[in-house]
CSV table of C-alpha atoms in Angstrom, one decimal:
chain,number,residue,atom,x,y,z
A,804,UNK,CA,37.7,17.0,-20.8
A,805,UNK,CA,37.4,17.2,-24.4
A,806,UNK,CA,37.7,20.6,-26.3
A,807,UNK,CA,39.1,22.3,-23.3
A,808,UNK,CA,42.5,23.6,-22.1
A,809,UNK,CA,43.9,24.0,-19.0
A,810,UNK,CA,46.2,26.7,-17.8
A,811,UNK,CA,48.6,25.1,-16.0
A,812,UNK,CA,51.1,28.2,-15.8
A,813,UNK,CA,51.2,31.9,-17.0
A,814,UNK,CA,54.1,34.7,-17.3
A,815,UNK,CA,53.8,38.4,-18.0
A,816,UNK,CA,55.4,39.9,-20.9
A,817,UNK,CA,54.1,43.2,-21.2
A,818,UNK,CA,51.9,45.5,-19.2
A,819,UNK,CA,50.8,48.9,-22.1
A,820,UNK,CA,48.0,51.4,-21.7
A,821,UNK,CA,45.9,49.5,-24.0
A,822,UNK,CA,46.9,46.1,-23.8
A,823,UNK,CA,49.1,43.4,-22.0
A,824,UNK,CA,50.7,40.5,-23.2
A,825,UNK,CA,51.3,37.2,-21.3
A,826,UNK,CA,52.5,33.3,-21.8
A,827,UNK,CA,50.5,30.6,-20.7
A,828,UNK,CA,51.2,27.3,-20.7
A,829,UNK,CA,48.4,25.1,-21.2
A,830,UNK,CA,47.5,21.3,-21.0
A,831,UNK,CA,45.8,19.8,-23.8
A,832,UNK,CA,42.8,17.0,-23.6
A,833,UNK,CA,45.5,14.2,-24.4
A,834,UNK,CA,48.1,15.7,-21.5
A,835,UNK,CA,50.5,17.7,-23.7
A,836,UNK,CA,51.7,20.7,-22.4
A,837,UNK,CA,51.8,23.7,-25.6
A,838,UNK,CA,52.8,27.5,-25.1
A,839,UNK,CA,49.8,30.0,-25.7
A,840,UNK,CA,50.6,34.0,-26.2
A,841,UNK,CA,47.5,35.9,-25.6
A,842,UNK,CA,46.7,39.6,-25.9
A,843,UNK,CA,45.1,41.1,-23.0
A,844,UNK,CA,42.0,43.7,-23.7
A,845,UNK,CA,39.9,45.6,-21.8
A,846,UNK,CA,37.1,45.2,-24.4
A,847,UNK,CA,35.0,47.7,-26.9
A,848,UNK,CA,32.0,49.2,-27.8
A,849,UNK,CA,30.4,50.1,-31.0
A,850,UNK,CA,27.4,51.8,-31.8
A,851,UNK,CA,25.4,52.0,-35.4
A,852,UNK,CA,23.6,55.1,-34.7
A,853,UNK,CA,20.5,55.7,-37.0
A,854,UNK,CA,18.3,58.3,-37.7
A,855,UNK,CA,14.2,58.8,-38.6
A,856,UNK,CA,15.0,58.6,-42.0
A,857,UNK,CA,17.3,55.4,-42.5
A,858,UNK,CA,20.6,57.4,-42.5
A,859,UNK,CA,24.0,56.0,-40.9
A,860,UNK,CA,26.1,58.2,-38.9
A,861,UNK,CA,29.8,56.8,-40.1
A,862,UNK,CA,33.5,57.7,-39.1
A,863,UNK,CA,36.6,58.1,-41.1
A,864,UNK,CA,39.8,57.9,-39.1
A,865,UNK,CA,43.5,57.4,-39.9
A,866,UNK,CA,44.1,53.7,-38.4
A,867,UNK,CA,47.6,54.0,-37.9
A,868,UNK,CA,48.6,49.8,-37.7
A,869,UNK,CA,47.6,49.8,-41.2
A,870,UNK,CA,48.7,53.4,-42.2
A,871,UNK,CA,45.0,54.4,-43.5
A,872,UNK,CA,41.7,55.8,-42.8
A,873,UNK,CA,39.4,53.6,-42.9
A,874,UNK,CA,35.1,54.0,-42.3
A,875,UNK,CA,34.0,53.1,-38.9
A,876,UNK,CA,31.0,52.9,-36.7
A,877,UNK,CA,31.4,55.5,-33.5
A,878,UNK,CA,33.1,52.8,-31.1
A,879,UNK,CA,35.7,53.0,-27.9
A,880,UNK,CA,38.1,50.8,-25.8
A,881,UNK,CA,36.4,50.0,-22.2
A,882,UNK,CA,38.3,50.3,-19.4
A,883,UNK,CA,38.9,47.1,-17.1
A,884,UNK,CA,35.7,46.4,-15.4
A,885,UNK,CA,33.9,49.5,-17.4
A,886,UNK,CA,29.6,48.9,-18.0
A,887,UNK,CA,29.6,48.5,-21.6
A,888,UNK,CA,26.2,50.1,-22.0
A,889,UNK,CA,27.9,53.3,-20.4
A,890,UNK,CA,30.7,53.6,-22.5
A,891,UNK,CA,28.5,53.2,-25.5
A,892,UNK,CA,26.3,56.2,-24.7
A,893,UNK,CA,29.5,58.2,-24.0
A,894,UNK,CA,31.3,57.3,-27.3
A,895,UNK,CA,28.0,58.3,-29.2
A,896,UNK,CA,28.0,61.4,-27.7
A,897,UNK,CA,32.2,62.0,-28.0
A,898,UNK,CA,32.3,60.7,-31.4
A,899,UNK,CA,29.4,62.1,-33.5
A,900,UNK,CA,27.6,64.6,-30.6
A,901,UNK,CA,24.6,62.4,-30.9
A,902,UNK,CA,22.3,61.5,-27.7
A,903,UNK,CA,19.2,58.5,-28.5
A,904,UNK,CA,16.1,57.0,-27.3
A,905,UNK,CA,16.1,53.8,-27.8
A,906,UNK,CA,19.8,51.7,-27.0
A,907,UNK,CA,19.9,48.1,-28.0
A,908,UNK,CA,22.1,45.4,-27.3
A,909,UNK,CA,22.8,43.5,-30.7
A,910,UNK,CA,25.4,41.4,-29.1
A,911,UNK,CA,29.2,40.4,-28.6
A,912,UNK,CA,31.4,39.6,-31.2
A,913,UNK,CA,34.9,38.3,-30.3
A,914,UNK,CA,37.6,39.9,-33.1
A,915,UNK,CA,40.3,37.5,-33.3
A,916,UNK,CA,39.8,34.0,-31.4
A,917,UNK,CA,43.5,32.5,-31.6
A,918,UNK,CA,45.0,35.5,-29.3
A,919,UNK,CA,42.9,37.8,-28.6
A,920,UNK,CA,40.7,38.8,-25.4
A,921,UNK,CA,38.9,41.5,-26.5
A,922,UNK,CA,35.1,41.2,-26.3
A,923,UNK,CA,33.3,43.8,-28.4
A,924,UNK,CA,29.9,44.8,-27.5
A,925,UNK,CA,27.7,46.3,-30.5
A,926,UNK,CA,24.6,48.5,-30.0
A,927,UNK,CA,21.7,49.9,-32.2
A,928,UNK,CA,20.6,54.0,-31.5
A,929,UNK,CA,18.1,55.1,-32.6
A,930,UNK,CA,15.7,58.5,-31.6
A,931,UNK,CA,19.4,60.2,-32.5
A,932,UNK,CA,19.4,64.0,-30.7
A,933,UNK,CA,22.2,66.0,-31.3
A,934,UNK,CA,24.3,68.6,-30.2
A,935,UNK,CA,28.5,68.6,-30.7
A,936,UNK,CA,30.9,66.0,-30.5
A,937,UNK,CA,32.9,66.3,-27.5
A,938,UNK,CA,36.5,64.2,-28.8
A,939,UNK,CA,39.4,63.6,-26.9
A,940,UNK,CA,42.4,65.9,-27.4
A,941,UNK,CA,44.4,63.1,-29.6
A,942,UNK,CA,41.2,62.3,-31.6
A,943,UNK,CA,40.3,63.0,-35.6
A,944,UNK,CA,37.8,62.0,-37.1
A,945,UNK,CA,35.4,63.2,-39.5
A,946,UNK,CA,31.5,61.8,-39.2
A,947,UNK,CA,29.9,60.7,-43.0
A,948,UNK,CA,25.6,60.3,-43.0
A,949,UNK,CA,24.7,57.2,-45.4
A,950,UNK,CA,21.6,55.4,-46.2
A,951,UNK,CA,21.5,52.4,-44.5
A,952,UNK,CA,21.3,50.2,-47.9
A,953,UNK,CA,24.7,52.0,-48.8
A,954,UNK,CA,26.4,51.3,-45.8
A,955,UNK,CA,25.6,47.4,-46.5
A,956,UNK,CA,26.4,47.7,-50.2
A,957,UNK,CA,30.0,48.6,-48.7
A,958,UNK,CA,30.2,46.1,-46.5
A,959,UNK,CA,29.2,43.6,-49.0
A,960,UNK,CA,31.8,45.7,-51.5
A,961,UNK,CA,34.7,45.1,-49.7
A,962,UNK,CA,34.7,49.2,-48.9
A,963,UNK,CA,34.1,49.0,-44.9
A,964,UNK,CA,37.0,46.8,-43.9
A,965,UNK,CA,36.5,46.9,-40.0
A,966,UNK,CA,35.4,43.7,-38.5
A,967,UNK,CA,33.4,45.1,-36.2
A,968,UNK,CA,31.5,47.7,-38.2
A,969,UNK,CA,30.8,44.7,-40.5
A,970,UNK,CA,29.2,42.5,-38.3
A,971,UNK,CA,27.3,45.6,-36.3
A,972,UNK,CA,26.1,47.0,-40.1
A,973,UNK,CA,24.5,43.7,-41.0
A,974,UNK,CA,23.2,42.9,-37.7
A,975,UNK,CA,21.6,46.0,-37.3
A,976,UNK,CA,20.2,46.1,-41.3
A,977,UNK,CA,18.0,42.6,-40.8
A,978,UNK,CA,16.1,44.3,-38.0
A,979,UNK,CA,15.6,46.8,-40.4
A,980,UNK,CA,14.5,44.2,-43.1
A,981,UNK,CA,17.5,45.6,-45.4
């Protein structure tokens, strides 16, 4: 069939906390057979929480595969076979202490296509509540309030450097009109 691969074999190579690593081997539309190394992911979440007044709740954290701390919406790693809606809702509340109204699904955007399986779902929060943040033991971060505008004026800048803060920012700024 054209444009499609089958697996025709596959061979564990790692099994981590986070992720595993296997070895397909799949057969391509004219019958050749190519090695394909893929890294298994539970998924993510990420949530661009804002408040009555246009403001961006942001986090800083040390990123450690590229030794810096880079500026972040609140997002987490899903657990196999973990509601994504859930997980958003708790990270929002572990993250910046923040409870909301009004949750809604912006959509999925896939990270890195060639060897990647991570799916990462984005939300918008709005009607923000909040109380403290509730992070996990071997969690630092510190939570920045931006207008809206700025936040984009980073992305656009080069400034926000996550993928998927980029895409959530600019999804979430046209239904704002920004």
């Amino acid at each position: 069939m054209h444009l499609q691969e089958k697996t025709v074999g596959s061979e564990p190579i790692f099994d981590g906390k986070i992720i595993k690593v296997q070895r397909d081997k799949a057969e391509l539309e004219n019958g050749a057979v190519v090695n394909r190394e893929l890294v298994i992911h539970p998924g993510g979440v990420c949530i661009v929480p804002i408040d009555e007044n246009g403001n961006v709740y942001l986090v800083r954290q040390f990123r450690y595969p590229f030794q810096e701390v880079l500026t972040e919406i609140p997002a987490g790693k899903l657990e196999f076979g973990e509601n994504h809606r859930d997980a958003g809702l708790r990270e929002l509340k572990e993250e910046i202490g923040a409870e909301c109204e009004n949750f809604e699904y912006l959509g999925v955007m896939y990270p890195s296509v060639a060897y990647l399986t991570e799916k990462i779902h984005m939300y918008l929060a709005t009607g923000l509540k909040f109380d403290r943040q509730s992070l996990d033991e071997d969690e630092f971060l510190d939570v920045i309030k931006i207008p809206m505008s700025d936040a984009v004026k980073m992305v656009v800048g080069g400034e926000i450097k996550d993928g998927k803060t980029q895409s959530a920012l600019l999804l979430a700024a046209r239904r704002f009109g920004i």
